[in-house]
Short mmCIF file of C-alpha atoms and ligand atoms in Angstrom, two decimals:
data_model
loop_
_atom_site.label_atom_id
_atom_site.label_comp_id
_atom_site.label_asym_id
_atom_site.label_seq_id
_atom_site.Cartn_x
_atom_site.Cartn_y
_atom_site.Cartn_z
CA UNK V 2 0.00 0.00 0.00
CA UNK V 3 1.26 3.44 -1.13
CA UNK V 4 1.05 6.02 1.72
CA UNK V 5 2.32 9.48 -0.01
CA UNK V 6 1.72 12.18 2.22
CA UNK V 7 0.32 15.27 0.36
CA UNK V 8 2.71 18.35 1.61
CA UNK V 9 0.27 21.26 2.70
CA UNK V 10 2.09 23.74 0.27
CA UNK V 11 0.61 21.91 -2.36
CA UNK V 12 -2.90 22.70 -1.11
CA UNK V 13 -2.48 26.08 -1.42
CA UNK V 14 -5.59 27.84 -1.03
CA UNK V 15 -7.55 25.06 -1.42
CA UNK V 16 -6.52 23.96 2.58
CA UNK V 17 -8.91 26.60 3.90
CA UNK V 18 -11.66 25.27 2.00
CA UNK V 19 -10.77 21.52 2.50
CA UNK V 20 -10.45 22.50 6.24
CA UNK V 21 -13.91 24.34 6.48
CA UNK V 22 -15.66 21.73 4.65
CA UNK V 23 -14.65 19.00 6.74
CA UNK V 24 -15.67 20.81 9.97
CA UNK V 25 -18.92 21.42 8.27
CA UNK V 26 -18.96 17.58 7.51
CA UNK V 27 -17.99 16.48 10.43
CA UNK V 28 -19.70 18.12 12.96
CA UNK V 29 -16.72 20.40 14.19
CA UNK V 30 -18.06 24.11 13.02
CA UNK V 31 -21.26 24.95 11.77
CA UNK V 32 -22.06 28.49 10.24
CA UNK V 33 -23.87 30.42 12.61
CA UNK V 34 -27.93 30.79 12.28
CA UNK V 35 -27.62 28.70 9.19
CA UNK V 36 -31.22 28.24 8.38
CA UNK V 37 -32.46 31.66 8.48
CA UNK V 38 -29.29 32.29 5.57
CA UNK V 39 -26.47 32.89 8.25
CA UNK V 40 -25.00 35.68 10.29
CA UNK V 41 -21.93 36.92 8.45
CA UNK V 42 -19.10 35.52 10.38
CA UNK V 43 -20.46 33.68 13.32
CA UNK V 44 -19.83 30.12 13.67
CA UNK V 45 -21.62 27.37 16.17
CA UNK V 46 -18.91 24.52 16.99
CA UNK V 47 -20.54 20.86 16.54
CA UNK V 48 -20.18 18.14 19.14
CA UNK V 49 -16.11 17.48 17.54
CA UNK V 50 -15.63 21.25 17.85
CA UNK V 51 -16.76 21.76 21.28
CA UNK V 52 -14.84 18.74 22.50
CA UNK V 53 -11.57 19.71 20.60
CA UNK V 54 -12.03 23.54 21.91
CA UNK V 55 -12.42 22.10 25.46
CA UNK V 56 -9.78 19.57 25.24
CA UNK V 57 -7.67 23.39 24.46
CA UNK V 58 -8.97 25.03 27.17
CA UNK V 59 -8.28 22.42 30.12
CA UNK V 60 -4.46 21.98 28.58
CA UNK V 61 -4.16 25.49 28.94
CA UNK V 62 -5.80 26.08 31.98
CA UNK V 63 -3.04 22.83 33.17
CA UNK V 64 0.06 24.59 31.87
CA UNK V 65 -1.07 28.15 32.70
CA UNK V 66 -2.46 28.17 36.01
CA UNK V 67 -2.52 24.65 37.54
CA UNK V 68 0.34 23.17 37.12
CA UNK V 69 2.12 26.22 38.73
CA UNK V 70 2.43 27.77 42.26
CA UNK V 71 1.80 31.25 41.64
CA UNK V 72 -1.17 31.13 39.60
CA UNK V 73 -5.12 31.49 40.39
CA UNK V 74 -7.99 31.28 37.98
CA UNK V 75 -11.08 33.85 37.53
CA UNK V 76 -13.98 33.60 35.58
CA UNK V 77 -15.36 37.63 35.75
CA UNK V 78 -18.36 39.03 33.87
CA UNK V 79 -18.81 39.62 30.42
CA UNK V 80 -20.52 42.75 30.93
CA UNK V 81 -19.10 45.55 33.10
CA UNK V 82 -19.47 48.79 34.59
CA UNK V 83 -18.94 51.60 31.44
CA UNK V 84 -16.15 53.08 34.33
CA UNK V 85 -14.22 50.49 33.61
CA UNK V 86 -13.46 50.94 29.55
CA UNK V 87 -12.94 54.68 30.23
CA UNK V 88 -10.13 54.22 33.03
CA UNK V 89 -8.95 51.40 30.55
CA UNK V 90 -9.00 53.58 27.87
CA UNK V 91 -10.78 51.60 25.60
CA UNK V 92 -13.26 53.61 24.93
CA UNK V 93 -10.96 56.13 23.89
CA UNK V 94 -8.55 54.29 22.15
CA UNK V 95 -9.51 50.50 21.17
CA UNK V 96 -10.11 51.26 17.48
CA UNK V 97 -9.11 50.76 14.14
CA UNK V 98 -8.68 52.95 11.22
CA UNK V 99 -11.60 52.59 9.02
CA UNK V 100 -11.75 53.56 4.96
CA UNK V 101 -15.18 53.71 2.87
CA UNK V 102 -14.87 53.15 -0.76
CA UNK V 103 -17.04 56.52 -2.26
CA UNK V 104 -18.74 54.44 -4.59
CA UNK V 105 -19.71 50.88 -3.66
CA UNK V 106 -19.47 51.82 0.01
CA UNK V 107 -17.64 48.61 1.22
CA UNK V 108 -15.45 49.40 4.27
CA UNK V 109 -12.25 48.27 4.94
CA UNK V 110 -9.07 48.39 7.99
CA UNK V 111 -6.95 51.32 6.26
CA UNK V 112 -3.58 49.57 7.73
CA UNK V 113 -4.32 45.76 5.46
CA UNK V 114 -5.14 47.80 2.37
CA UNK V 115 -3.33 50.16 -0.33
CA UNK V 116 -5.19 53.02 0.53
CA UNK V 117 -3.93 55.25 -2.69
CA UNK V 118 -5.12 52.84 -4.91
CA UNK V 119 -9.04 52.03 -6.02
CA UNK V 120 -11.28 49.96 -3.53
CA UNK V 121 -10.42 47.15 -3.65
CA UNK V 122 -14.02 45.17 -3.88
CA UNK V 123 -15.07 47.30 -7.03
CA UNK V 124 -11.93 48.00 -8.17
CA UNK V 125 -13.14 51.92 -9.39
CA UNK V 126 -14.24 53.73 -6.59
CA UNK V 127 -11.99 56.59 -4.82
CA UNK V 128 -11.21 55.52 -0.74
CA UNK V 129 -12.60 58.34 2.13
CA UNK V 130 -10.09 59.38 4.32
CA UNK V 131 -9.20 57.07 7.28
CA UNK V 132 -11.04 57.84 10.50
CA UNK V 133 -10.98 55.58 13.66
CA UNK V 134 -13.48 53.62 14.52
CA UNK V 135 -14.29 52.24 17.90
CA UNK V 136 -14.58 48.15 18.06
CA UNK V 137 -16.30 48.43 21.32
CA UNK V 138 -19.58 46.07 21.08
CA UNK V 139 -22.67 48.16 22.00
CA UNK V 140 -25.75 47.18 24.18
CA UNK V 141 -28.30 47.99 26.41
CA UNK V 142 -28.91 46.75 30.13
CA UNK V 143 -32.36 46.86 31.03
CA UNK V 144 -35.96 47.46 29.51
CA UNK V 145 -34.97 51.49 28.39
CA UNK V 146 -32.59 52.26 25.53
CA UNK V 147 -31.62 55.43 26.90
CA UNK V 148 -27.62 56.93 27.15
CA UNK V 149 -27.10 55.83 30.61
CA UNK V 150 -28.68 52.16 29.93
CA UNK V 151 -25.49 51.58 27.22
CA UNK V 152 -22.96 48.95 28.35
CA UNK V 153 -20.30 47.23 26.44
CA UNK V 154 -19.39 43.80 26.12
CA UNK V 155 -15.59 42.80 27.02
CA UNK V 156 -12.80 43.88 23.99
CA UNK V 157 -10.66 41.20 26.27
CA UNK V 158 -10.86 38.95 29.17
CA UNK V 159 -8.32 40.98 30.84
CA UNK V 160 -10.07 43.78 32.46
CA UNK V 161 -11.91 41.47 34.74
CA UNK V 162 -8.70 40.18 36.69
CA UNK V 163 -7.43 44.15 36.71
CA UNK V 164 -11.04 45.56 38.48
CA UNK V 165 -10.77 42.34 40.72
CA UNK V 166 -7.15 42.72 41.52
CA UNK V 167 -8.07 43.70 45.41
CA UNK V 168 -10.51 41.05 45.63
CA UNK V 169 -8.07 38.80 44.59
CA UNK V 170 -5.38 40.22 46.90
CA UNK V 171 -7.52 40.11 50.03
CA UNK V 172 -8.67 36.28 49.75
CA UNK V 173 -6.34 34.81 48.27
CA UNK V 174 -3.04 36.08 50.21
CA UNK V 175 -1.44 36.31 47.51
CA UNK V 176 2.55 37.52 47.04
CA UNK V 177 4.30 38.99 44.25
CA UNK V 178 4.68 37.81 41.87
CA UNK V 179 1.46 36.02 40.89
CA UNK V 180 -0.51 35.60 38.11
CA UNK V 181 -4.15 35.52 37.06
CA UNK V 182 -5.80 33.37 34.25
CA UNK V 183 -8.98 33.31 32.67
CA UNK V 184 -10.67 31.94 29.80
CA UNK V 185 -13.76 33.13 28.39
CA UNK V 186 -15.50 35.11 25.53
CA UNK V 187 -14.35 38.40 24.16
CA UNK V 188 -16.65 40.64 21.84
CA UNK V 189 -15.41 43.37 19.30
CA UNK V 190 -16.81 44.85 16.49
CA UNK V 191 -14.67 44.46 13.65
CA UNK V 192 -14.17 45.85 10.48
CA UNK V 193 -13.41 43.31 8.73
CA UNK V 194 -13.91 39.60 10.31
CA UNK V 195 -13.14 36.60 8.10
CA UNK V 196 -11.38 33.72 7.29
CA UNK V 197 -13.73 31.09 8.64
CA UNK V 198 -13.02 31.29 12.81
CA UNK V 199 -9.57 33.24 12.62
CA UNK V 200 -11.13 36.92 12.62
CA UNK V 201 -15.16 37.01 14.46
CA UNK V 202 -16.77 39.81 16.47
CA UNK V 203 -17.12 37.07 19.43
CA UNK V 204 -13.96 34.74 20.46
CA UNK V 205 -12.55 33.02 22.61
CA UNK V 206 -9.48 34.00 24.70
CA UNK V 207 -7.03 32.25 27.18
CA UNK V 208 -5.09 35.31 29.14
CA UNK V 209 -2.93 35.35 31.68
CA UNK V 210 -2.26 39.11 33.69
CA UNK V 211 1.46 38.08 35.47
CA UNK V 212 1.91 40.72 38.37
CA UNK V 213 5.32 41.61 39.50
CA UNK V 214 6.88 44.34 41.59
CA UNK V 215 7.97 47.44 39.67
CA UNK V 216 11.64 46.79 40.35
CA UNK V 217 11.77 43.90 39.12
CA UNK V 218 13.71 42.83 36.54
CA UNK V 219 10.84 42.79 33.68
CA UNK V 220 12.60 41.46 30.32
CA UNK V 221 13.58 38.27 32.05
CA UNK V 222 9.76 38.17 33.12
CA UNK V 223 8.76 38.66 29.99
CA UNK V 224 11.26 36.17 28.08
CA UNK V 225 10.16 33.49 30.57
CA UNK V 226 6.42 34.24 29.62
CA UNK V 227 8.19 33.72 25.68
CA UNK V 228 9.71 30.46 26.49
CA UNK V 229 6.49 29.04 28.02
CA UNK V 230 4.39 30.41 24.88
CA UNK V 231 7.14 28.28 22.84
CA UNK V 232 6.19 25.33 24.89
CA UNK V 233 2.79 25.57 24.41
CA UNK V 234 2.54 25.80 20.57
CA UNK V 235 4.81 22.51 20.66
CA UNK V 236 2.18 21.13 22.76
CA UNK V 237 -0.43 22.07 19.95
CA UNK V 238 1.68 20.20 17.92
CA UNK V 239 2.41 23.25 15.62
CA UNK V 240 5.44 23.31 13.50
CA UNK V 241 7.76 25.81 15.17
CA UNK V 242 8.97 27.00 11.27
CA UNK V 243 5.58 28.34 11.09
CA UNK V 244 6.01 30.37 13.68
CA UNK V 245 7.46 34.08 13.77
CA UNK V 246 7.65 35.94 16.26
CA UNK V 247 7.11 39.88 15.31
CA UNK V 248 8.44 42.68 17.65
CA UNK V 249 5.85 45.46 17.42
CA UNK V 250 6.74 48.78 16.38
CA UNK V 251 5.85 52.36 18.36
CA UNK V 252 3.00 53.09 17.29
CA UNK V 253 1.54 50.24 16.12
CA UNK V 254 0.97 48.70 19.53
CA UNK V 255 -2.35 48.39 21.58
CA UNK V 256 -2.17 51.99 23.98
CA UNK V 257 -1.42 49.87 26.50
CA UNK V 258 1.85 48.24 25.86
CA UNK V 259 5.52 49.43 26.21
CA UNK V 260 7.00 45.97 24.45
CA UNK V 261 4.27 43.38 22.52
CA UNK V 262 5.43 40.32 20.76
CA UNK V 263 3.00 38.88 18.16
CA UNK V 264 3.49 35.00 17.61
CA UNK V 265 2.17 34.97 13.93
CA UNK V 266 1.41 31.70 12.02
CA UNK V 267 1.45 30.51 8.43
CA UNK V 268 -2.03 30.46 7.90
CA UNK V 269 -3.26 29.03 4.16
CA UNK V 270 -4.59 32.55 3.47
CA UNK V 271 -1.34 34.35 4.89
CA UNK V 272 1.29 34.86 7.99
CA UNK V 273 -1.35 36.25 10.62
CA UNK V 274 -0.95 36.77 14.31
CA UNK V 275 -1.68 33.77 16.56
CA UNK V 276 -1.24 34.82 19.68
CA UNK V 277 0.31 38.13 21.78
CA UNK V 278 2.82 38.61 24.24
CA UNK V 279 2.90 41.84 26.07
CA UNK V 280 4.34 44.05 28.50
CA UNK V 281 1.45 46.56 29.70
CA UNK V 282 3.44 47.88 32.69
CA UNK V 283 1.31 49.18 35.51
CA UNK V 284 -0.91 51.02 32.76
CA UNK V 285 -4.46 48.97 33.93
CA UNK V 286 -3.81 48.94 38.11
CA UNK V 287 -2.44 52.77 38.26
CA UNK V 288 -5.71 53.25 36.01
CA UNK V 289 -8.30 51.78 38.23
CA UNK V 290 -6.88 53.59 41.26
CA UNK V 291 -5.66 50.19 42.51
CA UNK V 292 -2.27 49.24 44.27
CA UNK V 293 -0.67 46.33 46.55
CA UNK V 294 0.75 46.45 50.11
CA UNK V 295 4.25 44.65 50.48
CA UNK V 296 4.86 43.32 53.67
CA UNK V 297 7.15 46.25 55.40
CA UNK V 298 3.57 48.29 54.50
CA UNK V 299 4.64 50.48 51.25
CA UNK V 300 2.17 50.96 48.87
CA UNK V 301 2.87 50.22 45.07
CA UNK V 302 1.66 49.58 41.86
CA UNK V 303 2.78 46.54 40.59
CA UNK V 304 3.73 45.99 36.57
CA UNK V 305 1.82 43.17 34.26
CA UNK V 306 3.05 40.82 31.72
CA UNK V 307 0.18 39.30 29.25
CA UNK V 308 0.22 36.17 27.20
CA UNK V 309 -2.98 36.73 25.26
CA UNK V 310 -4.16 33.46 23.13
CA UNK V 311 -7.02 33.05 21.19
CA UNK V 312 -8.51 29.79 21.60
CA UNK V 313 -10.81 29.89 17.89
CA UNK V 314 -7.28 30.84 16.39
CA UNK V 315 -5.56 27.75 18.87
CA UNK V 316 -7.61 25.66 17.00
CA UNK V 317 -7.85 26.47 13.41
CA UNK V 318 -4.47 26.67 13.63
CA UNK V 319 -4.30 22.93 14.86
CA UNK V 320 -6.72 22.29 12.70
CA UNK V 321 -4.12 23.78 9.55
CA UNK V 322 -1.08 21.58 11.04
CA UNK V 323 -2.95 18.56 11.99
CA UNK V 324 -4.57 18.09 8.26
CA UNK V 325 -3.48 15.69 6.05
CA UNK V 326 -4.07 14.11 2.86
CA UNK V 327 -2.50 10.97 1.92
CA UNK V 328 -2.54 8.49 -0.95
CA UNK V 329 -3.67 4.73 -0.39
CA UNK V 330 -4.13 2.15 -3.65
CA UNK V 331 -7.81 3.16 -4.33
CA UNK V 332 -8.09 5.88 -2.14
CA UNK V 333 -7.23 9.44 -0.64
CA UNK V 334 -7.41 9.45 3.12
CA UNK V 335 -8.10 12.85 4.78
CA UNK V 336 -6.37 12.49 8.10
CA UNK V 337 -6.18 14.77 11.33
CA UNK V 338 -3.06 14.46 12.93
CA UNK V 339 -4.19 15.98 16.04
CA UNK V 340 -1.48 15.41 19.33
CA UNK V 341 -3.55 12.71 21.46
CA UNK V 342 -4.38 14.81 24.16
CA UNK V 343 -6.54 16.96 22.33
CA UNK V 344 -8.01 14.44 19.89
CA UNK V 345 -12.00 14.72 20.60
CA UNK V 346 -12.58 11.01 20.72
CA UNK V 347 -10.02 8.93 21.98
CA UNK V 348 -11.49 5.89 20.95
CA UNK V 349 -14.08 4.24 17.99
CA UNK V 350 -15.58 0.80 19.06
CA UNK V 351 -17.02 -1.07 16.43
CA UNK V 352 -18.97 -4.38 16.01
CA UNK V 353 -17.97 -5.92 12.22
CA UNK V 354 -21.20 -6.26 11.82
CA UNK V 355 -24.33 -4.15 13.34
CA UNK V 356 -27.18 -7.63 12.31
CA UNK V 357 -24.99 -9.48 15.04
CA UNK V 358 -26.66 -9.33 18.32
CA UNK V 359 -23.73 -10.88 20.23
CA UNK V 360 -21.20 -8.91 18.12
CA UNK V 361 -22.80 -6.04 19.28
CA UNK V 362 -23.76 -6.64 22.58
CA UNK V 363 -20.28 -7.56 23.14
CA UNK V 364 -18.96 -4.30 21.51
CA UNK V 365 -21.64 -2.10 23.57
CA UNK V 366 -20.27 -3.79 26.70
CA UNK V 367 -16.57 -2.99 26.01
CA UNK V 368 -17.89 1.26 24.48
CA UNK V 369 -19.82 1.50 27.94
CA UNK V 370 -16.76 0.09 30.01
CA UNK V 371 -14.00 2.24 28.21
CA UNK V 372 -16.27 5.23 28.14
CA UNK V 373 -14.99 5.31 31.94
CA UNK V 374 -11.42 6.27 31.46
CA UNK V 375 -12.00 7.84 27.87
CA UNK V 376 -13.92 9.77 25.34
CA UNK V 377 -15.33 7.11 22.92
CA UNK V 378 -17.77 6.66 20.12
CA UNK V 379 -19.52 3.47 19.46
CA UNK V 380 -20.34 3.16 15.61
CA UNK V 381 -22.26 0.41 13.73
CA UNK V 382 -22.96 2.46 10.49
CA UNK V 383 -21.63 1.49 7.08
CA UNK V 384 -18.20 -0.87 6.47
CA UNK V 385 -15.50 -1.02 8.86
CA UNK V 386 -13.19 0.72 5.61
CA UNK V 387 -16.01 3.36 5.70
CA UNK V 388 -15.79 3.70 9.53
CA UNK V 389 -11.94 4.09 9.79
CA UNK V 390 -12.26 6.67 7.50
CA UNK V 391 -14.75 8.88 9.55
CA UNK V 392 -12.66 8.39 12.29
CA UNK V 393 -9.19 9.70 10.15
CA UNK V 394 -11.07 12.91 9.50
CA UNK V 395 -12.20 13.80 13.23
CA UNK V 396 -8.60 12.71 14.10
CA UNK V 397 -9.55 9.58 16.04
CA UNK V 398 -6.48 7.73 17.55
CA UNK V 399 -7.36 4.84 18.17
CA UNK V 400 -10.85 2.19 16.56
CA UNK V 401 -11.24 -1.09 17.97
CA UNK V 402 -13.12 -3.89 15.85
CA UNK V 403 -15.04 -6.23 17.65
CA UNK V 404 -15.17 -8.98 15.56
CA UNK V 405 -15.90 -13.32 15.65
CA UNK V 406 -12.61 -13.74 17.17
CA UNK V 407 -14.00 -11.45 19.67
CA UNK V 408 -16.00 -14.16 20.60
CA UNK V 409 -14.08 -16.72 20.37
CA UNK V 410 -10.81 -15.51 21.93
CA UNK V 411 -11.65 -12.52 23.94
CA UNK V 412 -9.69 -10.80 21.58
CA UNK V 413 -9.88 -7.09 19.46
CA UNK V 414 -8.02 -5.39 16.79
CA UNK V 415 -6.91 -1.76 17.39
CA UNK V 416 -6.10 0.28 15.08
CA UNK V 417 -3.80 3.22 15.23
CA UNK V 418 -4.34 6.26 13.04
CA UNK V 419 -1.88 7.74 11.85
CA UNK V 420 0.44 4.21 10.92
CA UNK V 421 -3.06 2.52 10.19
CA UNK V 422 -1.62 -0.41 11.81
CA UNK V 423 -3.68 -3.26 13.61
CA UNK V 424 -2.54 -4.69 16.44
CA UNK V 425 -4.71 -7.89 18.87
CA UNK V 426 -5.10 -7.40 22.16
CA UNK V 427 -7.04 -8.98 24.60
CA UNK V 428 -10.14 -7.77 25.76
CA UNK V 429 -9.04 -8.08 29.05
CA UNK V 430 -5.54 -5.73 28.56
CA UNK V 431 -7.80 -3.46 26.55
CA UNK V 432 -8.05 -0.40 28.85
CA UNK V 433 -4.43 -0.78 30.16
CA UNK V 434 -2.83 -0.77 26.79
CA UNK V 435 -5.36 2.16 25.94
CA UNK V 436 -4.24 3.96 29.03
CA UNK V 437 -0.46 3.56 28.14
CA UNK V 438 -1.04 4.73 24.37
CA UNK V 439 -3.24 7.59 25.01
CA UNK V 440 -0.76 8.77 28.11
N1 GAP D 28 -5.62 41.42 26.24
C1 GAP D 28 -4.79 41.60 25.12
C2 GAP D 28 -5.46 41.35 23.85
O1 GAP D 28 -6.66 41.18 23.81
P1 GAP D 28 -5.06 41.07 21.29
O2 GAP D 28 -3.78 40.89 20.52
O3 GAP D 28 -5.99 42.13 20.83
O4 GAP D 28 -4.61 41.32 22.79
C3 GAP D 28 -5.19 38.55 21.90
O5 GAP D 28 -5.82 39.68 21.33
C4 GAP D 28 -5.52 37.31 21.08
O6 GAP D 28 -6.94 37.14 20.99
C5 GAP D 28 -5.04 37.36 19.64
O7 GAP D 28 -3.67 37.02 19.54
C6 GAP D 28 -5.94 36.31 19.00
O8 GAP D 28 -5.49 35.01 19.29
C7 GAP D 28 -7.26 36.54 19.74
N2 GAP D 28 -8.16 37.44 18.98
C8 GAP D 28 -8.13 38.79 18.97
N3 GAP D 28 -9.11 39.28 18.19
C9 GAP D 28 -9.76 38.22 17.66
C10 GAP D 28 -10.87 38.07 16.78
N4 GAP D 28 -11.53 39.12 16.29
N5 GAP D 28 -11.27 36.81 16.45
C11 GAP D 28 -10.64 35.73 16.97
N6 GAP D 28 -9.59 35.82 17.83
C12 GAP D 28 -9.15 37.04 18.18
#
């Protein structure tokens, strides 16, 4: 059997659309309100999506926060106090500069485009001038729409460690320097979203606020930060020559920041940030009127160091990496080489065949008994050729065929996805040798 692997180069543009066809396919991301025609650019993630986004979020929330000493988690409100965006600044500042074309009126960000040259969706029509627009996400709290009713969904996740940094203080005794996590949704209202879940007006994000005393020593804070950001793309399994990391100019950084590092990625439709890496000194705390008491009783405010990751961009970029295409005698076979850990199901059972009652009966036992210690599917649907393939595309490691041998022997065949060879174990062995390969 010929197994040529496809390189992803050769894909070209045609990766994004094998990539959002198969999540449509296979239950990972659905386009948002779909029967009533769609809501441009919002996506629902299918039962694979919401498991592979989860299995994200707890290794994150593992490397980030649990698995160290000086790390506590928060899960704050989406909505907040208006207050809050105008200490931040967002309100004054969190925008992006926004060009009309005169003639077809599409609007576009003025820094992606060529703004001397003709719009670029009607190719004729003269560009306005560039004015700033705010990406704050508008709403109203309560039954009145009136001025003082207007709140504003979180731009990022981060504000709701800074407003709870004396809470935070106070029960948790905790020392510089600490750090806070959080997941959870962010909301902004860009100008131009796209490129399937890379660039919506509601995301994820996975941010961590590090808080350290102002004399400390804050590059080597910061490069640490780096080197753990390193660590966790390799843990995505992400190919670390698609990875560059971009000092940001003056100027072009977020009005908070004195030093931001973008980790950009080699997206099918470009090199695009991934994730950021920032140093917002004591900007947010000084800002909210808030400060920390060191032990001999002085007052200060301490400085902040931000990994910022998006966990829709985590995963389509997983999703990039972990696709594959390779060539069998009669056959293509779409595979997702996801890393184990965050494979949605870590195990297919299947009966050879579904008119079998003790075939199956036998195969339900061993799905329900697995289904202890793992995430497993049980499927009885179509050939067992048909069924390995299914389980390829949502990046399944591991099928087991229950078959007359089964029966027989107490025996199964498991089959491993990405070498597609069979091995037979005994039923009995089963969830030990699946806890040692899934490890
Ligand atoms: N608190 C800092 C902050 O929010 P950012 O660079 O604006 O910094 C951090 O955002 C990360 O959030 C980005 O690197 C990206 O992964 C994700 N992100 C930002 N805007 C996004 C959007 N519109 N859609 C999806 N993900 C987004």
């Amino acid at each position: 059997m010929s197994n040529i692997q496809h390189p992803k180069s050769n894909m070209g543009d045609n990766l994004m659309e094998k990539i959002v066809s198969l999540c449509k396919r296979r239950g990972f991301v659905f386009p948002g309100s779909e029967i009533y025609g769609g809501l441009a650019n919002a996506w629902d993630y299918g039962p694979y999506g919401v498991l592979l986004k989860n299995n994200i979020k707890a290794a994150w929330w593992q490397k980030f926060v649990l698995d160290r000493d000086d790390m506590v988690g928060l899960d704050a409100a989406l909505l907040m106090n208006t207050k809050v965006y105008e200490a931040s600044g967002h309100l004054k500042e969190f925008s992006d500069p926004l060009v009309e074309c005169k003639a077809c009126h599409e609007r576009f960000r003025a820094d992606q485009i060529d703004i001397t040259a003709p719009c670029p969706a009607c190719r004729k029509g003269q560009l306005t001038e560039a004015k700033q627009f705010n990406l704050m996400l508008k709403t109203f709290l309560g039954p009145v729409e009136s001025p003082e009713s207007v709140v504003y969904f979180r731009p990022e996740t981060a504000q709701g460690i800074f407003v709870n940094f004396k809470n935070l203080t106070d029960t948790m005794r905790l020392k510089l320097p600490f750090g806070v996590g959080q997941i959870g949704k962010a909301f902004r209202n860009e100008i131009t979203p796209g490129n399937f879940i890379f660039r919506t007006r509601e995301f994820e994000q996975m941010e961590v606020e590090y808080f350290f005393a102002p004399d400390d020593d804050w590059k080597n804070i910061f490069e640490n930060w780096q080197k753990i950001m390193h660590s966790w793309i390799d843990d995505l399994g992400l190919n670390a020559e698609q990875i560059h990391e971009v000092d940001v100019e003056d100027g072009q950084r977020a009005h908070y920041s004195q030093k931001t590092i973008d980790f950009e990625y080699d997206f099918p439709f470009g090199r695009k940030e991934l994730f950021g890496l920032a140093y917002r000194t004591n900007f947010d705390l000084k800002n909210h009127n808030l400060n920390y008491t060191t032990d001999d009783g002085q007052k200060i405010i301490p400085h902040c160091i931000e990994p910022s990751l998006g966990v829709d961009r985590s995963m389509l970029a997983l999703l990039c990496s972990a696709y594959t295409e390779e060539e069998l005698e009669n056959d293509t076979r779409i595979v997702l080489k996801l890393p184990i850990k965050l494979a949605p199901i870590k195990v297919a059972i299947f009966p050879l065949l579904k008119n079998k009652p003790p075939l199956v009966e036998l195969a339900k036992n061993i799905f329900h008994d697995l289904k202890k210690s793992f995430v497993c599917e049980f499927d009885d649907n179509g050939n067992v050729g048909k069924r390995y393939r299914r389980q390829d595309e949502i990046g399944t490691p591991f099928c087991i065929t229950i078959d007359f041998d089964s029966l027989e022997k107490q025996t199964v065949t498991v089959r491993e996805r990405d070498t597609m060879k069979q091995e037979i174990i005994e039923i009995e062995k089963l969830k030990d040798y699946l806890t040692k390969k899934l490890q």
